[in-house]
Amino acid sequence: MELSQLLIEKKDGIALLTINSPKTLNALNSKMLGELECALYELELDAEVKVVILTGAGKAFVAGADIKEMAQMSAMEGQQFSRKGQRLMLFIDQMTKPVIAAVNGYALGGGLELALACDFIYACVESKFGFPEVTLGVMPGFGGTQNLARRIGAAKANELIFTGKMIDAAKAEGWGIVNELFAAEELMDKAFKTAMQIASVASLAIGYAKDAIVHGLDMTREDGFRYEAALFGVLFASEDQKEGMGAFVEKRKAVFKGE
Ligand code: CAA
């Protein structure tokens, strides 16, 4: 598939995936959803890539799903569009590689849903967050009702979704949507620095930890503990476990292979 609305740059085990449709504030149309799914699938299979950073070109991360495309949809098309967006969000959960959202501006509607689907969010201080769907006669449809409530609790999710208001970056950080805020000119450097740190340790272990966290959230605590123990045990069959613990004992720096 030709990726006409995305840019991909790879360096030192990090893939920077930029949504590149700044004229429409990177609004997510059906084609873009397909491109994102395709690009992330390829990055998941790319052995050179350890971490993905997702950002937007221009003044927005993503200003939502494409309202002009949605305005013409029938009920069935609306449902299919929602399922397509949700499939992308769920694919990010299934990826073994961490995906960091670097929010560089507006993250609204489907854009906030995309950021919430990532493993964590860094943002610049000027960014704005919200779910304006109710002002358009609809509701969040790319997993936002589920992911926001799980991230920040139902009460704050209710306030954001029911009012359709925008909140600033400081409030989004205070509410626990964003991990950390940076000046606009520092955002990508900081995201890369964290990505480098993640890329330097055992990628297999990170993939398993992500699996335990993502799936454990939908389990009882006891089942989550059991799942964690099972994955923990499997890691003892890896070369990385032998290398990591061996290097500690031998007082040298570990060199991980992701095997
Ligand atoms: N869909 C389609 N086009 C969009 C868009 C969107 N979500 N957001 C912005 N654009 C387009 C605008 O139509 C405009 O295009 P034209 O120049 O051709 O008119 C261009 O991007 C620039 O936008 P503005 O001129 O509006 O820029 P601004 O700086 O004045 O305002 C903004 C910025 C406040 C983000 C405003 O663009 C806006 O309110 N956008 C819509 C936000 C929104 O409602 N998002 C939720 C969509 S619904 C959804 O996402 C459903 C879901 O959960 C699946």
XYZ file of C-alpha atoms and ligand atoms in Angstrom:
313
model
C 0.000 0.000 0.000
C 1.328 3.414 -0.938
C 1.649 5.567 2.183
C 0.737 8.979 0.780
C -0.270 10.623 4.077
C 2.474 9.300 6.355
C 6.202 9.859 6.750
C 8.447 7.173 8.237
C 12.016 7.805 9.360
C 14.110 5.143 11.075
C 17.220 5.757 13.134
C 19.015 3.799 15.888
C 16.128 1.364 16.431
C 13.518 4.139 16.589
C 10.862 4.716 13.950
C 9.317 8.167 13.743
C 5.875 7.912 12.167
C 4.454 11.317 11.203
C 0.871 11.845 10.114
C 1.407 14.244 7.267
C -1.774 15.979 6.216
C -1.304 19.373 7.873
C -3.805 21.215 5.652
C -6.653 19.295 7.310
C -4.917 19.221 10.706
C -4.177 15.520 10.071
C -7.867 14.579 10.273
C -8.247 10.798 10.090
C -10.069 9.664 6.962
C -10.634 6.005 5.995
C -7.539 5.948 3.797
C -5.349 7.359 6.549
C -6.660 4.758 9.030
C -5.691 2.044 6.528
C -2.257 3.580 5.983
C -1.610 3.807 9.707
C -2.588 0.179 10.236
C -0.359 -0.879 7.357
C 2.614 1.201 8.512
C 2.373 -0.003 12.109
C 2.076 -3.614 10.941
C 5.286 -3.247 8.941
C 7.091 -1.553 11.826
C 5.976 -4.360 14.146
C 7.588 -6.888 11.768
C 10.759 -4.824 11.238
C 13.479 -6.375 13.424
C 15.512 -3.148 13.315
C 12.727 -1.159 14.995
C 12.446 -1.308 18.783
C 10.211 1.702 19.525
C 7.772 3.800 17.500
C 7.122 7.516 18.049
C 3.873 8.793 16.563
C 3.402 12.501 15.891
C 1.636 14.936 13.536
C 2.952 17.416 10.983
C 2.074 21.088 11.479
C 0.058 22.572 14.317
C -2.001 19.471 15.149
C -1.312 15.948 16.303
C -4.707 14.936 14.863
C -7.830 17.160 15.000
C -10.161 14.165 14.940
C -11.768 11.842 12.472
C -12.519 13.478 9.098
C -15.805 15.336 9.614
C -16.232 15.997 5.882
C -16.041 12.261 5.143
C -18.304 11.353 8.103
C -20.925 13.959 7.155
C -21.962 11.745 4.191
C -22.039 8.392 6.009
C -25.021 6.092 6.490
C -25.526 4.306 9.825
C -23.814 1.175 8.535
C -20.913 3.164 7.107
C -20.585 5.008 10.427
C -20.377 1.705 12.244
C -17.801 0.323 9.794
C -15.733 3.514 10.122
C -15.815 3.143 13.904
C -14.746 -0.511 13.662
C -11.915 0.430 11.321
C -10.622 3.047 13.754
C -11.015 0.672 16.673
C -9.080 -2.037 14.824
C -6.154 0.388 14.529
C -6.323 1.252 18.250
C -6.480 -2.427 19.213
C -3.559 -3.219 16.903
C -1.373 -0.761 18.866
C -2.276 -2.760 22.005
C -1.265 -5.974 20.267
C 2.081 -4.647 19.093
C 5.055 -5.952 21.052
C 6.837 -2.649 20.424
C 6.101 0.413 22.546
C 4.394 3.277 20.717
C 4.900 6.750 22.196
C 2.511 9.542 21.194
C 4.357 12.870 20.857
C 1.409 15.279 20.833
C 2.512 18.469 19.099
C -0.806 20.387 19.053
C -4.509 19.557 18.848
C -5.433 16.001 19.911
C -9.194 16.029 19.469
C -11.797 13.298 19.004
C -10.234 10.476 16.999
C -6.864 12.200 17.510
C -7.132 11.910 21.272
C -8.322 8.337 20.800
C -5.196 7.610 18.771
C -2.958 9.187 21.424
C -4.743 7.236 24.175
C -4.205 3.999 22.238
C -0.441 4.599 22.400
C 1.506 3.282 25.381
C 2.027 6.761 26.805
C 1.770 10.386 25.787
C 4.344 13.161 25.826
C 2.999 16.546 24.742
C 4.066 20.122 24.177
C 2.730 22.803 26.495
C 0.616 24.380 23.732
C -1.286 21.171 22.932
C -5.042 20.919 23.443
C -7.129 17.866 24.226
C -10.828 17.101 23.944
C -13.682 15.006 22.681
C -15.850 17.444 20.638
C -17.980 14.602 19.180
C -21.158 15.586 21.083
C -20.994 19.028 19.462
C -21.301 17.187 16.124
C -24.208 14.970 17.184
C -22.113 11.849 17.698
C -19.923 10.288 20.389
C -16.313 9.053 20.469
C -16.106 6.044 18.160
C -12.477 4.935 18.054
C -12.366 3.450 21.570
C -12.357 6.777 23.445
C -15.198 5.961 25.821
C -13.315 2.849 26.918
C -9.710 4.016 26.879
C -10.263 7.425 28.500
C -12.386 6.024 31.338
C -9.772 3.345 31.969
C -6.966 5.944 31.910
C -8.450 8.677 34.118
C -11.588 7.168 35.682
C -15.231 7.541 34.657
C -15.926 10.901 36.361
C -13.262 12.905 34.503
C -13.959 11.004 31.266
C -17.656 11.849 31.651
C -16.869 15.557 32.079
C -14.660 15.681 28.982
C -16.950 13.585 26.773
C -20.302 15.088 27.917
C -19.215 18.747 27.606
C -17.203 18.426 24.384
C -14.860 21.075 25.834
C -11.148 21.402 25.122
C -8.661 21.264 27.982
C -5.134 22.614 27.906
C -1.999 20.552 28.262
C -1.477 21.379 31.947
C -4.934 20.073 32.812
C -4.421 16.986 30.637
C -1.209 16.292 32.553
C -2.927 16.867 35.899
C -5.720 14.490 34.906
C -3.221 11.786 33.965
C -3.827 11.825 30.199
C -0.274 13.020 29.505
C 2.850 11.648 31.201
C 4.987 14.757 30.754
C 4.898 18.184 29.081
C 7.735 19.879 27.226
C 8.364 23.119 25.364
C 7.438 22.619 21.690
C 11.063 22.737 20.548
C 12.055 20.085 23.119
C 9.219 17.606 22.602
C 10.773 15.433 19.893
C 14.224 15.404 21.559
C 12.670 14.239 24.817
C 10.547 11.615 23.059
C 13.674 10.334 21.243
C 15.670 10.270 24.471
C 13.061 8.113 26.188
C 12.709 5.931 23.080
C 16.508 5.420 23.027
C 16.437 4.352 26.653
C 13.704 1.818 25.886
C 15.525 0.639 22.736
C 18.706 -0.048 24.730
C 17.167 -2.675 27.028
C 15.670 -6.123 26.415
C 12.995 -5.718 23.728
C 11.530 -9.185 24.288
C 10.986 -8.394 27.967
C 9.390 -5.053 27.076
C 6.995 -6.774 24.661
C 5.976 -9.269 27.340
C 5.578 -6.528 29.966
C 3.365 -4.570 27.537
C 1.289 -7.715 26.932
C 0.859 -8.239 30.710
C -0.166 -4.612 31.290
C -2.548 -4.331 28.317
C -4.281 -7.672 28.847
C -3.996 -7.639 32.641
C -6.168 -4.501 32.749
C -9.092 -6.589 31.485
C -8.494 -9.422 33.974
C -9.137 -9.851 37.676
C -6.021 -8.973 39.689
C -5.446 -12.638 40.504
C -5.698 -13.681 36.835
C -3.404 -10.786 35.933
C -0.856 -12.011 38.481
C -1.103 -15.538 37.040
C -0.615 -14.203 33.492
C 2.358 -12.123 34.644
C 3.988 -15.189 36.253
C 3.490 -17.225 33.075
C 5.154 -14.553 30.914
C 7.901 -14.002 33.511
C 8.687 -17.731 33.361
C 8.815 -17.791 29.551
C 11.448 -15.022 29.575
C 13.826 -17.427 31.362
C 13.963 -19.345 28.064
C 15.357 -16.261 26.308
C 18.947 -15.427 25.411
C 18.307 -11.907 26.720
C 17.614 -13.214 30.242
C 20.915 -15.140 30.223
C 22.747 -12.132 28.832
C 21.106 -9.587 31.180
C 21.655 -11.529 34.388
C 25.041 -12.872 33.234
C 26.245 -9.345 32.494
C 25.134 -8.168 35.944
C 27.034 -10.989 37.640
C 30.119 -10.371 35.481
C 29.875 -6.593 36.077
C 29.691 -5.694 32.391
C 27.136 -3.971 30.181
C 24.560 -6.340 28.700
C 24.152 -6.577 24.943
C 20.608 -7.647 24.133
C 19.568 -9.301 20.881
C 15.811 -9.509 21.380
C 16.012 -13.337 21.351
N -12.178 16.804 9.907
C -12.055 17.371 8.684
N -11.409 18.519 8.460
C -10.868 19.145 9.544
C -10.962 18.628 10.836
C -11.648 17.391 11.012
N -11.748 16.764 12.195
N -10.357 19.485 11.684
C -9.873 20.476 10.942
N -10.194 20.291 9.638
C -9.867 21.147 8.507
C -10.756 22.362 8.465
O -12.016 22.074 7.853
C -9.913 23.312 7.647
O -10.023 22.965 6.287
P -10.437 24.117 5.187
O -9.260 25.057 5.234
O -10.540 23.348 3.928
O -11.693 24.736 5.682
C -8.495 22.965 8.090
O -8.564 21.655 8.654
C -7.941 23.907 9.140
O -8.852 23.944 10.207
P -9.435 25.316 10.850
O -9.436 26.383 9.826
O -10.722 24.989 11.513
O -8.279 25.620 11.918
P -8.422 26.476 13.251
O -7.038 26.665 13.751
O -9.277 27.649 13.031
O -9.216 25.522 14.289
C -9.698 23.436 15.406
C -8.608 24.352 14.768
C -10.235 24.083 16.668
C -8.995 22.117 15.753
C -10.839 23.219 14.382
O -10.280 22.823 13.123
C -11.810 22.143 14.772
O -12.647 22.377 15.635
N -11.733 20.936 14.153
C -12.645 19.875 14.396
C -12.339 19.156 15.702
C -13.333 18.053 15.975
O -14.513 18.302 16.124
N -12.849 16.798 16.082
C -13.670 15.655 16.355
C -14.115 14.986 15.082
S -15.312 13.728 15.370
C -14.439 12.318 15.714
O -13.242 12.354 15.873
C -15.264 11.075 15.801
C -14.591 9.891 16.382
O -14.365 9.793 17.573
C -14.280 8.762 15.545
